[in-house]
Amino acid sequence: MRPGGKTAAGVLVAGIVLGLVLAKRHEIAAPVRTPVTASVATAATSGHKASTWLKVRQLRILGPDDRARVTLGESGERSPGIWLTNARETATVQLGVHGNGFPYLLVSDGAIRNFGLGRVDGVQASPILVFRSDDVVRMVFGLDMVEPNRSPFLVWYAADGAKHDVIGHYCDRPDRVCVR
Amino acid sequence: MVLGHWLGSHLEWTAPGATAQAASPATVVSTHTLEMVGADGRRQIVIGTGTEGSPGIWVYDRNGKVRLSLGLYGDNNASLVLNDENEQAVQIFRTVGTQSAPVLVMKAQGRDRIVMGLNGPGQDPFLVLYGADGTKQSVFGRY
C-alpha cells in the first residue's frame, strides 16, 4: 500500500473509533431506558416524573426522618402486602394476602394486640370482621364459615369470656369444625 | 467518524452485566411521595405522608375525588375510610384512643348510622344504630 493510502486508512480507522467513542458518550449521557432507573434519576432532578410503569421488589415511602412509613412488597409468607406505620411504630395499617391466599385488612396498635381485622376465613372463604382487645377476641361479625348458605352472624364475648350470639352462629373453634 | 457514530448508535454494545441489571427489577425504591397516574395523566393513587407526617394511601375517582384512603391519623390511630362522590366518609374502619380500640362506623349524609366496636376501660363490645331522625338504639354494650 502506498504511504498516502496508509494515511487515509489510518484517518478512516481513527474517525470510526472517534465516532464510536462519541456515540458511547452520548449513550451514557442519555436518560437510562429502564422505567425504574429513569424514574429515580429524573425524580432527583425535577421532583416529578411520570413513568409508564415501575417494576420493583419493594417500595418504601419515607417520612421526613427518612424512615419507612409505607412499604409495599412481599411478606415473610412470600405474599404481597402493604404496611403503614407511624414514626414511633405504635400504630399500623396492613393489607395484603396471607400465605394461604386469604386477603386481609388490619387496623391496629403497633404490637397488634388491639385491632380490627377484616379478612376471609374458613373452607368457604367467608368474609369476617374481628375486633380484638389486648390479644383477646371480643367481637366477630361476618358470614357463616360452616353452613353452605353462609348466613350472617354477630357474636360478642363478655369480659369473663361468656359468648353472646346476637345474630346467627359463629364457629370459634380454631379448626372451624363445629358440632351443632 | 460519521460511520463510527452511526455504528455506535445502532449497535447494542452494552456489557452483559449491565444488561442483566437493566432487565431485572430494582430491589428497593425509596421516595417521599409516589403518584400513580392513568393513561391520560390523571392522578389515581398517591402514596406518601400527610401534613402531620403520618403515612397514607389515597385512591381517586375519575373526578379527582378521594374515594378510598387508608393510613394513620395525627394521633397515631389507624384508619381505612370509604368516601362518597363528595369525599364525605360513608364507612370508617379504625382504631380509637390511647387503647387503640377497633371501631367500624357506617354513615349516611355525614351522620353516623351504625357504630360497632370495643369501648371503655374494659374494651367491651357494643353495637348502636341511629335512625334517620338521629334516634339512638343500643343493640348491646355502651357507646
GROMACS .gro file of C-alpha atoms in nm:
model
  323
    1MET     CA    1   0.000   0.000   0.000
    2ARG     CA    2   0.122   0.349  -0.081
    3PRO     CA    3   0.204   0.589   0.206
    4GLY     CA    4  -0.094   0.810   0.108
    5GLY     CA    5  -0.324   0.509   0.122
    6LYS     CA    6  -0.194   0.416   0.464
    7THR     CA    7  -0.261   0.765   0.591
    8ALA     CA    8  -0.610   0.763   0.450
    9ALA     CA    9  -0.679   0.424   0.607
   10GLY     CA   10  -0.542   0.548   0.939
   11VAL     CA   11  -0.764   0.853   0.929
   12LEU     CA   12  -1.062   0.636   0.843
   13VAL     CA   13  -0.999   0.397   1.134
   14ALA     CA   14  -0.936   0.688   1.371
   15GLY     CA   15  -1.257   0.850   1.255
   16ILE     CA   16  -1.457   0.533   1.316
   17VAL     CA   17  -1.302   0.492   1.663
   18LEU     CA   18  -1.371   0.856   1.749
   19GLY     CA   19  -1.729   0.818   1.624
   20LEU     CA   20  -1.779   0.510   1.838
   21VAL     CA   21  -1.643   0.694   2.142
   22LEU     CA   22  -1.876   0.987   2.079
   23ALA     CA   23  -2.172   0.755   2.034
   24LYS     CA   24  -2.088   0.579   2.360
   25ARG     CA   25  -2.058   0.911   2.543
   26HIS     CA   26  -2.400   1.006   2.410
   27GLU     CA   27  -2.544   0.679   2.542
   28ILE     CA   28  -2.402   0.742   2.887
   29ALA     CA   29  -2.534   1.096   2.897
   30ALA     CA   30  -2.880   0.999   2.766
   31PRO     CA   31  -3.155   0.902   3.014
   32VAL     CA   32  -3.146   0.538   3.115
   33ARG     CA   33  -3.422   0.344   2.944
   34THR     CA   34  -3.540   0.114   3.224
   35PRO     CA   35  -3.852   0.257   3.394
   36VAL     CA   36  -3.724   0.223   3.748
   37THR     CA   37  -3.391   0.392   3.694
   38ALA     CA   38  -3.540   0.658   3.470
   39SER     CA   39  -3.799   0.739   3.731
   40VAL     CA   40  -3.550   0.763   4.013
   41ALA     CA   41  -3.292   0.954   3.812
   42THR     CA   42  -3.541   1.212   3.691
   43ALA     CA   43  -3.713   1.243   4.025
   44ALA     CA   44  -3.385   1.353   4.174
   45THR     CA   45  -3.362   1.646   3.936
   46SER     CA   46  -3.715   1.764   3.867
   47GLY     CA   47  -3.919   1.614   4.154
   48HIS     CA   48  -4.195   1.495   3.921
   49LYS     CA   49  -4.174   1.233   3.653
   50ALA     CA   50  -4.442   1.012   3.504
   51SER     CA   51  -4.301   0.674   3.416
   52THR     CA   52  -4.513   0.425   3.229
   53TRP     CA   53  -4.459   0.165   3.495
   54LEU     CA   54  -4.238   0.085   3.786
   55LYS     CA   55  -4.109  -0.266   3.847
   56VAL     CA   56  -3.965  -0.324   4.189
   57ARG     CA   57  -3.949  -0.590   4.459
   58GLN     CA   58  -4.008  -0.346   4.741
   59LEU     CA   59  -4.117   0.014   4.751
   60ARG     CA   60  -4.070   0.233   5.056
   61ILE     CA   61  -4.230   0.569   5.116
   62LEU     CA   62  -4.019   0.764   5.358
   63GLY     CA   63  -4.120   1.011   5.624
   64PRO     CA   64  -3.942   1.339   5.694
   65ASP     CA   65  -3.688   1.145   5.901
   66ASP     CA   66  -3.617   0.919   5.602
   67ARG     CA   67  -3.759   0.614   5.781
   68ALA     CA   68  -4.011   0.394   5.602
   69ARG     CA   69  -4.373   0.492   5.668
   70VAL     CA   70  -4.525   0.288   5.387
   71THR     CA   71  -4.384  -0.033   5.249
   72LEU     CA   72  -4.515  -0.228   4.952
   73GLY     CA   73  -4.363  -0.564   4.897
   74GLU     CA   74  -4.359  -0.930   4.981
   75SER     CA   75  -4.424  -1.065   5.330
   76GLY     CA   76  -4.239  -1.341   5.511
   77GLU     CA   77  -4.506  -1.576   5.372
   78ARG     CA   78  -4.400  -1.463   5.023
   79SER     CA   79  -4.732  -1.291   4.970
   80PRO     CA   80  -4.793  -0.931   4.865
   81GLY     CA   81  -4.877  -0.669   5.122
   82ILE     CA   82  -4.882  -0.303   5.214
   83TRP     CA   83  -4.771  -0.185   5.557
   84LEU     CA   84  -4.816   0.162   5.702
   85THR     CA   85  -4.679   0.276   6.034
   86ASN     CA   86  -4.612   0.596   6.223
   87ALA     CA   87  -4.271   0.729   6.327
   88ARG     CA   88  -4.278   0.559   6.667
   89GLU     CA   89  -4.430   0.241   6.523
   90THR     CA   90  -4.715   0.248   6.776
   91ALA     CA   91  -4.986   0.207   6.513
   92THR     CA   92  -5.016   0.017   6.191
   93VAL     CA   93  -5.239  -0.045   5.893
   94GLN     CA   94  -5.174  -0.358   5.692
   95LEU     CA   95  -5.343  -0.513   5.397
   96GLY     CA   96  -5.249  -0.795   5.171
   97VAL     CA   97  -5.280  -1.165   5.115
   98HIS     CA   98  -5.188  -1.434   5.365
   99GLY     CA   99  -4.975  -1.729   5.261
  100ASN     CA  100  -5.289  -1.940   5.227
  101GLY     CA  101  -5.432  -1.694   4.976
  102PHE     CA  102  -5.681  -1.523   5.207
  103PRO     CA  103  -5.688  -1.144   5.183
  104TYR     CA  104  -5.690  -0.930   5.496
  105LEU     CA  105  -5.704  -0.573   5.620
  106LEU     CA  106  -5.583  -0.479   5.967
  107VAL     CA  107  -5.600  -0.156   6.168
  108SER     CA  108  -5.416  -0.192   6.496
  109ASP     CA  109  -5.176  -0.069   6.756
  110GLY     CA  110  -4.806  -0.128   6.697
  111ALA     CA  111  -4.796  -0.451   6.895
  112ILE     CA  112  -5.108  -0.586   6.713
  113ARG     CA  113  -5.277  -0.668   7.044
  114ASN     CA  114  -5.569  -0.431   6.987
  115PHE     CA  115  -5.711  -0.439   6.641
  116GLY     CA  116  -5.988  -0.456   6.389
  117LEU     CA  117  -5.934  -0.719   6.124
  118GLY     CA  118  -6.129  -0.776   5.806
  119ARG     CA  119  -6.045  -1.098   5.630
  120VAL     CA  120  -6.183  -1.411   5.472
  121ASP     CA  121  -6.158  -1.731   5.667
  122GLY     CA  122  -6.260  -2.097   5.668
  123VAL     CA  123  -6.313  -2.354   5.399
  124GLN     CA  124  -6.577  -2.135   5.233
  125ALA     CA  125  -6.356  -1.827   5.242
  126SER     CA  126  -6.625  -1.638   5.433
  127PRO     CA  127  -6.575  -1.265   5.498
  128ILE     CA  128  -6.544  -1.180   5.866
  129LEU     CA  129  -6.465  -0.879   6.080
  130VAL     CA  130  -6.281  -0.940   6.409
  131PHE     CA  131  -6.246  -0.694   6.698
  132ARG     CA  132  -5.974  -0.782   6.940
  133SER     CA  133  -5.854  -0.614   7.259
  134ASP     CA  134  -5.537  -0.697   7.450
  135ASP     CA  135  -5.499  -1.006   7.233
  136VAL     CA  136  -5.847  -1.137   7.320
  137VAL     CA  137  -6.126  -1.165   7.061
  138ARG     CA  138  -6.423  -0.959   7.183
  139MET     CA  139  -6.649  -0.946   6.878
  140VAL     CA  140  -6.681  -1.119   6.542
  141PHE     CA  141  -6.914  -1.028   6.258
  142GLY     CA  142  -6.948  -1.192   5.919
  143LEU     CA  143  -7.088  -1.477   5.718
  144ASP     CA  144  -7.102  -1.831   5.848
  145MET     CA  145  -6.788  -2.030   5.785
  146VAL     CA  146  -6.954  -2.372   5.815
  147GLU     CA  147  -7.308  -2.358   5.672
  148PRO     CA  148  -7.327  -2.387   5.295
  149ASN     CA  149  -7.566  -2.089   5.275
  150ARG     CA  150  -7.328  -1.868   5.475
  151SER     CA  151  -7.582  -1.694   5.696
  152PRO     CA  152  -7.475  -1.373   5.870
  153PHE     CA  153  -7.362  -1.387   6.231
  154LEU     CA  154  -7.264  -1.143   6.503
  155VAL     CA  155  -7.115  -1.266   6.827
  156TRP     CA  156  -6.951  -1.088   7.117
  157TYR     CA  157  -6.768  -1.201   7.426
  158ALA     CA  158  -6.806  -1.057   7.776
  159ALA     CA  159  -6.503  -0.975   7.989
  160ASP     CA  160  -6.532  -1.318   8.153
  161GLY     CA  161  -6.527  -1.488   7.814
  162ALA     CA  162  -6.900  -1.567   7.802
  163LYS     CA  163  -7.018  -1.590   7.442
  164HIS     CA  164  -7.326  -1.398   7.325
  165ASP     CA  165  -7.474  -1.477   6.988
  166VAL     CA  166  -7.663  -1.172   6.859
  167ILE     CA  167  -7.728  -1.298   6.508
  168GLY     CA  168  -7.661  -1.642   6.364
  169HIS     CA  169  -7.386  -1.868   6.486
  170TYR     CA  170  -7.009  -1.831   6.494
  171CYS     CA  171  -6.781  -2.129   6.492
  172ASP     CA  172  -6.497  -2.022   6.719
  173ARG     CA  173  -6.305  -2.347   6.719
  174PRO     CA  174  -5.962  -2.295   6.567
  175ASP     CA  175  -6.018  -2.584   6.327
  176ARG     CA  176  -6.363  -2.443   6.233
  177VAL     CA  177  -6.518  -2.784   6.287
  178CYS     CA  178  -6.826  -2.708   6.495
  179VAL     CA  179  -7.087  -2.952   6.621
  180ARG     CA  180  -7.432  -2.801   6.634
  181MET     CA  181  -1.622   0.935   1.226
  182VAL     CA  182  -1.980   0.958   1.099
  183LEU     CA  183  -1.972   0.587   1.021
  184GLY     CA  184  -1.837   0.513   1.369
  185HIS     CA  185  -2.104   0.730   1.533
  186TRP     CA  186  -2.374   0.559   1.332
  187LEU     CA  187  -2.243   0.215   1.426
  188GLY     CA  188  -2.216   0.313   1.791
  189SER     CA  189  -2.571   0.445   1.798
  190HIS     CA  190  -2.730   0.147   1.628
  191LEU     CA  191  -2.544  -0.147   1.774
  192GLU     CA  192  -2.601  -0.270   2.128
  193TRP     CA  193  -2.255  -0.296   2.277
  194THR     CA  194  -2.366  -0.299   2.636
  195ALA     CA  195  -2.176  -0.520   2.876
  196PRO     CA  196  -2.367  -0.838   2.978
  197GLY     CA  197  -2.371  -0.734   3.344
  198ALA     CA  198  -2.531  -0.401   3.266
  199THR     CA  199  -2.799  -0.565   3.051
  200ALA     CA  200  -2.891  -0.805   3.329
  201GLN     CA  201  -2.915  -0.520   3.576
  202ALA     CA  202  -3.141  -0.317   3.349
  203ALA     CA  203  -3.371  -0.613   3.282
  204SER     CA  204  -3.411  -0.714   3.645
  205PRO     CA  205  -3.634  -0.514   3.880
  206ALA     CA  206  -3.481  -0.288   4.140
  207THR     CA  207  -3.462  -0.438   4.488
  208VAL     CA  208  -3.585  -0.136   4.682
  209VAL     CA  209  -3.702   0.203   4.564
  210SER     CA  210  -3.744   0.475   4.825
  211THR     CA  211  -3.924   0.804   4.781
  212HIS     CA  212  -4.122   1.054   4.986
  213THR     CA  213  -4.427   1.052   4.759
  214LEU     CA  214  -4.538   0.817   4.484
  215GLU     CA  215  -4.815   0.921   4.247
  216MET     CA  216  -4.973   0.676   4.007
  217VAL     CA  217  -5.141   0.830   3.705
  218GLY     CA  218  -5.374   0.692   3.439
  219ALA     CA  219  -5.305   0.681   3.068
  220ASP     CA  220  -5.447   1.033   3.047
  221GLY     CA  221  -5.215   1.161   3.317
  222ARG     CA  222  -5.494   1.178   3.570
  223ARG     CA  223  -5.397   1.115   3.932
  224GLN     CA  224  -5.524   0.778   4.052
  225ILE     CA  225  -5.330   0.679   4.361
  226VAL     CA  226  -5.100   0.876   4.587
  227ILE     CA  227  -4.880   0.710   4.847
  228GLY     CA  228  -4.697   0.936   5.083
  229THR     CA  229  -4.710   1.120   5.411
  230GLY     CA  230  -4.973   1.374   5.511
  231THR     CA  231  -4.917   1.717   5.654
  232GLU     CA  232  -4.876   1.569   6.003
  233GLY     CA  233  -4.607   1.333   5.883
  234SER     CA  234  -4.841   1.035   5.901
  235PRO     CA  235  -4.832   0.783   5.618
  236GLY     CA  236  -5.130   0.731   5.389
  237ILE     CA  237  -5.259   0.593   5.062
  238TRP     CA  238  -5.526   0.787   4.872
  239VAL     CA  239  -5.725   0.643   4.583
  240TYR     CA  240  -5.904   0.888   4.349
  241ASP     CA  241  -6.209   0.854   4.128
  242ARG     CA  242  -6.246   0.988   3.773
  243ASN     CA  243  -6.346   1.328   3.909
  244GLY     CA  244  -6.035   1.365   4.115
  245LYS     CA  245  -6.212   1.296   4.444
  246VAL     CA  246  -6.059   1.074   4.710
  247ARG     CA  247  -6.284   0.769   4.741
  248LEU     CA  248  -6.066   0.540   4.946
  249SER     CA  249  -5.794   0.625   5.192
  250LEU     CA  250  -5.600   0.432   5.446
  251GLY     CA  251  -5.336   0.547   5.681
  252LEU     CA  252  -5.276   0.692   6.023
  253TYR     CA  253  -5.433   0.993   6.188
  254GLY     CA  254  -5.227   1.259   6.362
  255ASP     CA  255  -5.291   1.087   6.695
  256ASN     CA  256  -5.135   0.768   6.552
  257ASN     CA  257  -5.457   0.574   6.517
  258ALA     CA  258  -5.500   0.360   6.209
  259SER     CA  259  -5.788   0.401   5.963
  260LEU     CA  260  -5.948   0.284   5.643
  261VAL     CA  261  -6.207   0.526   5.501
  262LEU     CA  262  -6.451   0.483   5.213
  263ASN     CA  263  -6.590   0.811   5.074
  264ASP     CA  264  -6.887   0.905   4.860
  265GLU     CA  265  -6.859   1.116   4.544
  266ASN     CA  266  -6.834   1.433   4.755
  267GLU     CA  267  -6.542   1.296   4.954
  268GLN     CA  268  -6.768   1.251   5.255
  269ALA     CA  269  -6.687   0.942   5.459
  270VAL     CA  270  -6.951   0.668   5.443
  271GLN     CA  271  -6.757   0.391   5.614
  272ILE     CA  272  -6.471   0.416   5.858
  273PHE     CA  273  -6.281   0.123   5.999
  274ARG     CA  274  -6.032   0.249   6.251
  275THR     CA  275  -5.876   0.234   6.593
  276VAL     CA  276  -5.969   0.495   6.854
  277GLY     CA  277  -5.799   0.646   7.158
  278THR     CA  278  -5.489   0.553   7.351
  279GLN     CA  279  -5.604   0.192   7.377
  280SER     CA  280  -5.639   0.161   7.000
  281ALA     CA  281  -5.995   0.032   7.033
  282PRO     CA  282  -6.118  -0.103   6.697
  283VAL     CA  283  -6.437   0.059   6.565
  284LEU     CA  284  -6.646   0.034   6.249
  285VAL     CA  285  -6.869   0.330   6.155
  286MET     CA  286  -7.122   0.344   5.872
  287LYS     CA  287  -7.252   0.687   5.781
  288ALA     CA  288  -7.516   0.846   5.561
  289GLN     CA  289  -7.512   1.212   5.462
  290GLY     CA  290  -7.236   1.278   5.708
  291ARG     CA  291  -7.420   1.126   6.005
  292ASP     CA  292  -7.336   0.807   6.190
  293ARG     CA  293  -7.599   0.535   6.134
  294ILE     CA  294  -7.422   0.223   6.259
  295VAL     CA  295  -7.133   0.211   6.504
  296MET     CA  296  -6.982  -0.108   6.638
  297GLY     CA  297  -6.662  -0.187   6.814
  298LEU     CA  298  -6.496  -0.200   7.153
  299ASN     CA  299  -6.529   0.074   7.410
  300GLY     CA  300  -6.443   0.180   7.765
  301PRO     CA  301  -6.177   0.065   8.011
  302GLY     CA  302  -6.284  -0.296   7.967
  303GLN     CA  303  -6.287  -0.266   7.590
  304ASP     CA  304  -6.632  -0.421   7.587
  305PRO     CA  305  -6.816  -0.478   7.258
  306PHE     CA  306  -7.102  -0.253   7.153
  307LEU     CA  307  -7.337  -0.207   6.862
  308VAL     CA  308  -7.555   0.102   6.823
  309LEU     CA  309  -7.789   0.205   6.541
  310TYR     CA  310  -7.914   0.555   6.464
  311GLY     CA  311  -8.245   0.622   6.294
  312ALA     CA  312  -8.283   0.877   6.017
  313ASP     CA  313  -8.403   1.122   6.285
  314GLY     CA  314  -8.092   1.059   6.494
  315THR     CA  315  -8.263   0.830   6.746
  316LYS     CA  316  -8.007   0.606   6.907
  317GLN     CA  317  -8.079   0.236   6.951
  318SER     CA  318  -7.828   0.039   7.151
  319VAL     CA  319  -7.833  -0.328   7.047
  320PHE     CA  320  -7.576  -0.425   7.309
  321GLY     CA  321  -7.293  -0.266   7.503
  322ARG     CA  322  -7.228   0.104   7.559
  323TYR     CA  323  -7.114   0.371   7.322
   0.00000   0.00000   0.00000
